[in-house]
mmCIF file of N, CA, C and O in Angstrom:
data_model
loop_
_atom_site.group_PDB
_atom_site.id
_atom_site.type_symbol
_atom_site.label_atom_id
_atom_site.label_comp_id
_atom_site.label_asym_id
_atom_site.label_seq_id
_atom_site.Cartn_x
_atom_site.Cartn_y
_atom_site.Cartn_z
ATOM 1 N N ALA A 1 9.881 11.155 -18.040
ATOM 2 C CA ALA A 1 9.162 10.822 -16.828
ATOM 3 C C ALA A 1 7.831 10.137 -17.164
ATOM 4 O O ALA A 1 6.882 10.247 -16.433
ATOM 5 N N TRP A 2 7.777 9.452 -18.236
ATOM 6 C CA TRP A 2 6.534 8.745 -18.581
ATOM 7 C C TRP A 2 6.694 7.238 -18.500
ATOM 8 O O TRP A 2 5.726 6.518 -18.321
ATOM 9 N N TYR A 3 7.926 6.730 -18.628
ATOM 10 C CA TYR A 3 8.136 5.286 -18.640
ATOM 11 C C TYR A 3 7.900 4.652 -17.268
ATOM 12 O O TYR A 3 7.207 3.643 -17.152
ATOM 13 N N ALA A 4 8.472 5.235 -16.224
ATOM 14 C CA ALA A 4 8.396 4.627 -14.888
ATOM 15 C C ALA A 4 6.953 4.471 -14.388
ATOM 16 O O ALA A 4 6.586 3.393 -13.915
ATOM 17 N N PRO A 5 6.105 5.506 -14.472
ATOM 18 C CA PRO A 5 4.718 5.311 -14.017
ATOM 19 C C PRO A 5 3.981 4.250 -14.837
ATOM 20 O O PRO A 5 3.222 3.445 -14.288
ATOM 21 N N GLY A 6 4.218 4.218 -16.133
ATOM 22 C CA GLY A 6 3.578 3.211 -16.976
ATOM 23 C C GLY A 6 4.047 1.806 -16.649
ATOM 24 O O GLY A 6 3.243 0.863 -16.592
ATOM 25 N N ALA A 7 5.346 1.662 -16.412
ATOM 26 C CA ALA A 7 5.898 0.348 -16.066
ATOM 27 C C ALA A 7 5.355 -0.119 -14.713
ATOM 28 O O ALA A 7 5.026 -1.299 -14.539
ATOM 29 N N ALA A 8 5.238 0.803 -13.758
ATOM 30 C CA ALA A 8 4.701 0.440 -12.437
ATOM 31 C C ALA A 8 3.240 0.008 -12.549
ATOM 32 O O ALA A 8 2.835 -0.991 -11.939
ATOM 33 N N ALA A 9 2.459 0.739 -13.338
ATOM 34 C CA ALA A 9 1.049 0.373 -13.530
ATOM 35 C C ALA A 9 0.934 -0.994 -14.194
ATOM 36 O O ALA A 9 0.090 -1.814 -13.819
ATOM 37 N N ALA A 10 1.796 -1.257 -15.173
ATOM 38 C CA ALA A 10 1.778 -2.557 -15.857
ATOM 39 C C ALA A 10 2.115 -3.686 -14.886
ATOM 40 O O ALA A 10 1.494 -4.757 -14.925
ATOM 41 N N GLN A 11 3.061 -3.478 -13.992
ATOM 42 C CA GLN A 11 3.411 -4.493 -12.998
ATOM 43 C C GLN A 11 2.253 -4.744 -12.037
ATOM 44 O O GLN A 11 1.997 -5.887 -11.646
ATOM 45 N N MET A 12 1.542 -3.681 -11.678
ATOM 46 C CA MET A 12 0.401 -3.837 -10.770
ATOM 47 C C MET A 12 -0.718 -4.625 -11.446
ATOM 48 O O MET A 12 -1.315 -5.514 -10.829
ATOM 49 N N VAL A 13 -0.989 -4.318 -12.701
ATOM 50 C CA VAL A 13 -2.017 -5.053 -13.447
ATOM 51 C C VAL A 13 -1.628 -6.522 -13.568
ATOM 52 O O VAL A 13 -2.450 -7.420 -13.362
ATOM 53 N N GLU A 14 -0.365 -6.784 -13.882
ATOM 54 C CA GLU A 14 0.123 -8.157 -14.000
ATOM 55 C C GLU A 14 -0.034 -8.911 -12.678
ATOM 56 O O GLU A 14 -0.443 -10.078 -12.661
ATOM 57 N N ALA A 15 0.267 -8.248 -11.558
ATOM 58 C CA ALA A 15 0.137 -8.879 -10.241
ATOM 59 C C ALA A 15 -1.306 -9.262 -9.957
ATOM 60 O O ALA A 15 -1.577 -10.314 -9.367
ATOM 61 N N ILE A 16 -2.252 -8.427 -10.407
ATOM 62 C CA ILE A 16 -3.670 -8.711 -10.178
ATOM 63 C C ILE A 16 -4.150 -9.815 -11.118
ATOM 64 O O ILE A 16 -4.756 -10.790 -10.680
ATOM 65 N N VAL A 17 -3.862 -9.673 -12.412
ATOM 66 C CA VAL A 17 -4.344 -10.642 -13.413
ATOM 67 C C VAL A 17 -3.776 -12.037 -13.155
ATOM 68 O O VAL A 17 -4.493 -13.040 -13.250
ATOM 69 N N ASP A 18 -2.492 -12.109 -12.806
ATOM 70 C CA ASP A 18 -1.832 -13.398 -12.586
ATOM 71 C C ASP A 18 -1.888 -13.859 -11.120
ATOM 72 O O ASP A 18 -1.260 -14.849 -10.767
ATOM 73 N N ASP A 19 -2.615 -13.132 -10.276
ATOM 74 C CA ASP A 19 -2.744 -13.454 -8.851
ATOM 75 C C ASP A 19 -1.383 -13.714 -8.208
ATOM 76 O O ASP A 19 -1.181 -14.707 -7.508
ATOM 77 N N GLN A 20 -0.448 -12.785 -8.426
ATOM 78 C CA GLN A 20 0.930 -12.957 -7.946
ATOM 79 C C GLN A 20 1.112 -12.664 -6.461
ATOM 80 O O GLN A 20 2.112 -13.034 -5.872
ATOM 81 N N LYS A 21 0.174 -11.950 -5.874
ATOM 82 C CA LYS A 21 0.270 -11.587 -4.461
ATOM 83 C C LYS A 21 1.602 -10.886 -4.150
ATOM 84 O O LYS A 21 2.277 -11.181 -3.175
ATOM 85 N N ARG A 22 1.947 -9.942 -5.021
ATOM 86 C CA ARG A 22 3.180 -9.170 -4.854
ATOM 87 C C ARG A 22 2.931 -7.960 -3.969
ATOM 88 O O ARG A 22 1.812 -7.484 -3.836
ATOM 89 N N ILE A 23 3.996 -7.453 -3.387
ATOM 90 C CA ILE A 23 3.910 -6.281 -2.515
ATOM 91 C C ILE A 23 4.289 -5.037 -3.317
ATOM 92 O O ILE A 23 5.316 -5.015 -4.004
ATOM 93 N N PHE A 24 3.417 -4.019 -3.222
ATOM 94 C CA PHE A 24 3.625 -2.743 -3.913
ATOM 95 C C PHE A 24 3.295 -1.603 -2.961
ATOM 96 O O PHE A 24 2.422 -1.743 -2.097
ATOM 97 N N PRO A 25 3.940 -0.448 -3.149
ATOM 98 C CA PRO A 25 3.474 0.744 -2.443
ATOM 99 C C PRO A 25 2.237 1.240 -3.180
ATOM 100 O O PRO A 25 2.237 1.355 -4.399
ATOM 101 N N CYS A 26 1.171 1.482 -2.439
ATOM 102 C CA CYS A 26 -0.103 1.808 -3.074
ATOM 103 C C CYS A 26 -0.912 2.713 -2.149
ATOM 104 O O CYS A 26 -0.750 2.662 -0.937
ATOM 105 N N CYS A 27 -1.792 3.490 -2.725
ATOM 106 C CA CYS A 27 -2.721 4.287 -1.934
ATOM 107 C C CYS A 27 -3.917 3.397 -1.609
ATOM 108 O O CYS A 27 -4.540 2.838 -2.509
ATOM 109 N N ALA A 28 -4.211 3.239 -0.324
ATOM 110 C CA ALA A 28 -5.294 2.353 0.095
ATOM 111 C C ALA A 28 -6.070 2.992 1.243
ATOM 112 O O ALA A 28 -5.515 3.782 2.013
ATOM 113 N N MET A 29 -7.356 2.645 1.355
ATOM 114 C CA MET A 29 -8.148 3.147 2.471
ATOM 115 C C MET A 29 -7.799 2.356 3.724
ATOM 116 O O MET A 29 -7.827 1.124 3.725
ATOM 117 N N LEU A 30 -7.463 3.079 4.758
ATOM 118 C CA LEU A 30 -7.102 2.448 6.024
ATOM 119 C C LEU A 30 -8.347 2.215 6.859
ATOM 120 O O LEU A 30 -9.270 3.028 6.881
ATOM 121 N N LYS A 31 -8.365 1.071 7.526
ATOM 122 C CA LYS A 31 -9.491 0.688 8.374
ATOM 123 C C LYS A 31 -8.982 0.320 9.762
ATOM 124 O O LYS A 31 -9.271 -0.752 10.277
ATOM 125 N N GLY A 32 -8.173 1.212 10.315
ATOM 126 C CA GLY A 32 -7.623 0.997 11.652
ATOM 127 C C GLY A 32 -6.110 0.875 11.668
ATOM 128 O O GLY A 32 -5.496 0.988 12.724
ATOM 129 N N GLU A 33 -5.507 0.622 10.498
ATOM 130 C CA GLU A 33 -4.052 0.556 10.437
ATOM 131 C C GLU A 33 -3.481 1.922 10.834
ATOM 132 O O GLU A 33 -4.040 2.958 10.491
ATOM 133 N N TYR A 34 -2.393 1.903 11.560
ATOM 134 C CA TYR A 34 -1.732 3.118 12.039
ATOM 135 C C TYR A 34 -2.656 3.961 12.916
ATOM 136 O O TYR A 34 -2.437 5.150 13.108
ATOM 137 N N GLY A 35 -3.742 3.365 13.410
ATOM 138 C CA GLY A 35 -4.696 4.100 14.223
ATOM 139 C C GLY A 35 -5.569 5.046 13.409
ATOM 140 O O GLY A 35 -6.183 5.954 13.973
ATOM 141 N N LEU A 36 -5.636 4.848 12.107
ATOM 142 C CA LEU A 36 -6.402 5.730 11.216
ATOM 143 C C LEU A 36 -7.527 4.958 10.544
ATOM 144 O O LEU A 36 -7.366 3.788 10.202
ATOM 145 N N LYS A 37 -8.652 5.627 10.350
ATOM 146 C CA LYS A 37 -9.807 5.002 9.693
ATOM 147 C C LYS A 37 -10.361 5.947 8.630
ATOM 148 O O LYS A 37 -10.332 7.164 8.799
ATOM 149 N N ASP A 38 -10.904 5.344 7.574
ATOM 150 C CA ASP A 38 -11.590 6.091 6.520
ATOM 151 C C ASP A 38 -10.731 7.201 5.914
ATOM 152 O O ASP A 38 -11.207 8.306 5.657
ATOM 153 N N ILE A 39 -9.458 6.894 5.723
ATOM 154 C CA ILE A 39 -8.538 7.823 5.085
ATOM 155 C C ILE A 39 -7.665 7.030 4.120
ATOM 156 O O ILE A 39 -7.320 5.877 4.382
ATOM 157 N N TYR A 40 -7.359 7.622 2.992
ATOM 158 C CA TYR A 40 -6.474 6.981 2.026
ATOM 159 C C TYR A 40 -5.048 7.448 2.271
ATOM 160 O O TYR A 40 -4.808 8.638 2.486
ATOM 161 N N MET A 41 -4.110 6.479 2.240
ATOM 162 C CA MET A 41 -2.707 6.802 2.471
ATOM 163 C C MET A 41 -1.844 5.801 1.705
ATOM 164 O O MET A 41 -2.242 4.646 1.509
ATOM 165 N N GLY A 42 -0.682 6.231 1.290
ATOM 166 C CA GLY A 42 0.257 5.336 0.620
ATOM 167 C C GLY A 42 0.872 4.379 1.624
ATOM 168 O O GLY A 42 1.507 4.813 2.590
ATOM 169 N N VAL A 43 0.657 3.092 1.416
ATOM 170 C CA VAL A 43 1.143 2.047 2.318
ATOM 171 C C VAL A 43 1.560 0.833 1.492
ATOM 172 O O VAL A 43 1.140 0.677 0.350
ATOM 173 N N PRO A 44 2.376 -0.063 2.058
ATOM 174 C CA PRO A 44 2.689 -1.301 1.344
ATOM 175 C C PRO A 44 1.495 -2.254 1.391
ATOM 176 O O PRO A 44 0.920 -2.477 2.454
ATOM 177 N N VAL A 45 1.117 -2.772 0.211
ATOM 178 C CA VAL A 45 -0.034 -3.673 0.119
ATOM 179 C C VAL A 45 0.344 -4.929 -0.651
ATOM 180 O O VAL A 45 1.306 -4.942 -1.414
ATOM 181 N N LYS A 46 -0.451 -5.980 -0.451
ATOM 182 C CA LYS A 46 -0.307 -7.209 -1.236
ATOM 183 C C LYS A 46 -1.384 -7.175 -2.308
ATOM 184 O O LYS A 46 -2.569 -7.059 -2.004
ATOM 185 N N LEU A 47 -0.963 -7.254 -3.593
ATOM 186 C CA LEU A 47 -1.897 -7.241 -4.708
ATOM 187 C C LEU A 47 -2.048 -8.630 -5.291
ATOM 188 O O LEU A 47 -1.061 -9.311 -5.583
ATOM 189 N N GLY A 48 -3.301 -9.047 -5.462
ATOM 190 C CA GLY A 48 -3.625 -10.336 -6.067
ATOM 191 C C GLY A 48 -4.896 -10.219 -6.865
ATOM 192 O O GLY A 48 -5.346 -9.111 -7.176
ATOM 193 N N LYS A 49 -5.512 -11.343 -7.166
ATOM 194 C CA LYS A 49 -6.686 -11.341 -8.045
ATOM 195 C C LYS A 49 -7.863 -10.558 -7.471
ATOM 196 O O LYS A 49 -8.735 -10.128 -8.212
ATOM 197 N N SER A 50 -7.885 -10.340 -6.175
ATOM 198 C CA SER A 50 -8.959 -9.563 -5.551
ATOM 199 C C SER A 50 -8.587 -8.097 -5.368
ATOM 200 O O SER A 50 -9.283 -7.364 -4.677
ATOM 201 N N GLY A 51 -7.486 -7.676 -5.974
ATOM 202 C CA GLY A 51 -6.991 -6.306 -5.774
ATOM 203 C C GLY A 51 -6.121 -6.270 -4.536
ATOM 204 O O GLY A 51 -5.258 -7.123 -4.357
ATOM 205 N N ILE A 52 -6.378 -5.303 -3.657
ATOM 206 C CA ILE A 52 -5.609 -5.221 -2.417
ATOM 207 C C ILE A 52 -6.087 -6.327 -1.489
ATOM 208 O O ILE A 52 -7.230 -6.349 -1.067
ATOM 209 N N GLU A 53 -5.199 -7.265 -1.208
ATOM 210 C CA GLU A 53 -5.548 -8.418 -0.365
ATOM 211 C C GLU A 53 -5.009 -8.284 1.048
ATOM 212 O O GLU A 53 -5.313 -9.109 1.898
ATOM 213 N N GLY A 54 -4.210 -7.270 1.288
ATOM 214 C CA GLY A 54 -3.693 -7.049 2.626
ATOM 215 C C GLY A 54 -2.877 -5.777 2.681
ATOM 216 O O GLY A 54 -2.295 -5.364 1.687
ATOM 217 N N ILE A 55 -2.879 -5.139 3.841
ATOM 218 C CA ILE A 55 -2.083 -3.944 4.077
ATOM 219 C C ILE A 55 -1.043 -4.286 5.127
ATOM 220 O O ILE A 55 -1.366 -4.870 6.170
ATOM 221 N N PHE A 56 0.202 -3.959 4.838
ATOM 222 C CA PHE A 56 1.288 -4.209 5.781
ATOM 223 C C PHE A 56 1.508 -2.951 6.604
ATOM 224 O O PHE A 56 1.783 -1.889 6.059
ATOM 225 N N GLU A 57 1.358 -3.079 7.912
ATOM 226 C CA GLU A 57 1.546 -1.945 8.805
ATOM 227 C C GLU A 57 3.002 -1.918 9.277
ATOM 228 O O GLU A 57 3.451 -2.833 9.972
ATOM 229 N N LEU A 58 3.715 -0.885 8.880
ATOM 230 C CA LEU A 58 5.111 -0.734 9.275
ATOM 231 C C LEU A 58 5.188 -0.298 10.736
ATOM 232 O O LEU A 58 4.320 0.424 11.234
ATOM 233 N N GLN A 59 6.225 -0.738 11.423
ATOM 234 C CA GLN A 59 6.439 -0.336 12.804
ATOM 235 C C GLN A 59 7.033 1.067 12.814
ATOM 236 O O GLN A 59 8.086 1.298 12.235
ATOM 237 N N LEU A 60 6.342 1.990 13.434
ATOM 238 C CA LEU A 60 6.815 3.370 13.520
ATOM 239 C C LEU A 60 7.262 3.666 14.944
ATOM 240 O O LEU A 60 6.649 3.196 15.900
ATOM 241 N N ASN A 61 8.329 4.467 15.045
ATOM 242 C CA ASN A 61 8.733 4.885 16.386
ATOM 243 C C ASN A 61 7.852 6.057 16.835
ATOM 244 O O ASN A 61 7.010 6.539 16.068
ATOM 245 N N LYS A 62 8.025 6.525 18.062
ATOM 246 C CA LYS A 62 7.169 7.575 18.607
ATOM 247 C C LYS A 62 7.213 8.847 17.769
ATOM 248 O O LYS A 62 6.182 9.479 17.528
ATOM 249 N N ALA A 63 8.399 9.233 17.325
ATOM 250 C CA ALA A 63 8.532 10.457 16.535
ATOM 251 C C ALA A 63 7.814 10.321 15.195
ATOM 252 O O ALA A 63 7.135 11.258 14.747
ATOM 253 N N GLU A 64 7.922 9.159 14.569
ATOM 254 C CA GLU A 64 7.247 8.929 13.291
ATOM 255 C C GLU A 64 5.728 8.927 13.458
ATOM 256 O O GLU A 64 5.001 9.494 12.633
ATOM 257 N N LYS A 65 5.237 8.301 14.520
ATOM 258 C CA LYS A 65 3.806 8.304 14.792
ATOM 259 C C LYS A 65 3.284 9.720 15.007
ATOM 260 O O LYS A 65 2.219 10.076 14.525
ATOM 261 N N LYS A 66 4.063 10.520 15.741
ATOM 262 C CA LYS A 66 3.671 11.909 15.994
ATOM 263 C C LYS A 66 3.580 12.676 14.679
ATOM 264 O O LYS A 66 2.618 13.409 14.448
ATOM 265 N N LEU A 67 4.579 12.517 13.816
ATOM 266 C CA LEU A 67 4.556 13.203 12.517
ATOM 267 C C LEU A 67 3.370 12.746 11.662
ATOM 268 O O LEU A 67 2.758 13.555 10.964
ATOM 269 N N LEU A 68 3.042 11.475 11.724
ATOM 270 C CA LEU A 68 1.921 10.951 10.954
ATOM 271 C C LEU A 68 0.609 11.574 11.415
ATOM 272 O O LEU A 68 -0.259 11.882 10.583
ATOM 273 N N MET A 69 0.461 11.794 12.687
ATOM 274 C CA MET A 69 -0.793 12.310 13.218
ATOM 275 C C MET A 69 -0.930 13.827 13.087
ATOM 276 O O MET A 69 -2.002 14.368 13.316
ATOM 277 N N GLU A 70 0.148 14.516 12.717
ATOM 278 C CA GLU A 70 0.077 15.979 12.590
ATOM 279 C C GLU A 70 -0.603 16.385 11.307
ATOM 280 O O GLU A 70 -0.612 15.794 10.323
#
């Protein structure tokens, strides 16, 4: 269980260094996404030379939104 985390970290570094703008699941501070602010949560992000360049907000149904807010 040591290879996968290392390989994922290496891919993230490569995406930043090479400005690949790839999408990764990442822990990021939310600033209104999902109706949440000033909280870190695992979300899909675009990684490039500036680090996190965008957060993709997934469409959640009512039940999923309720579970998220609990």
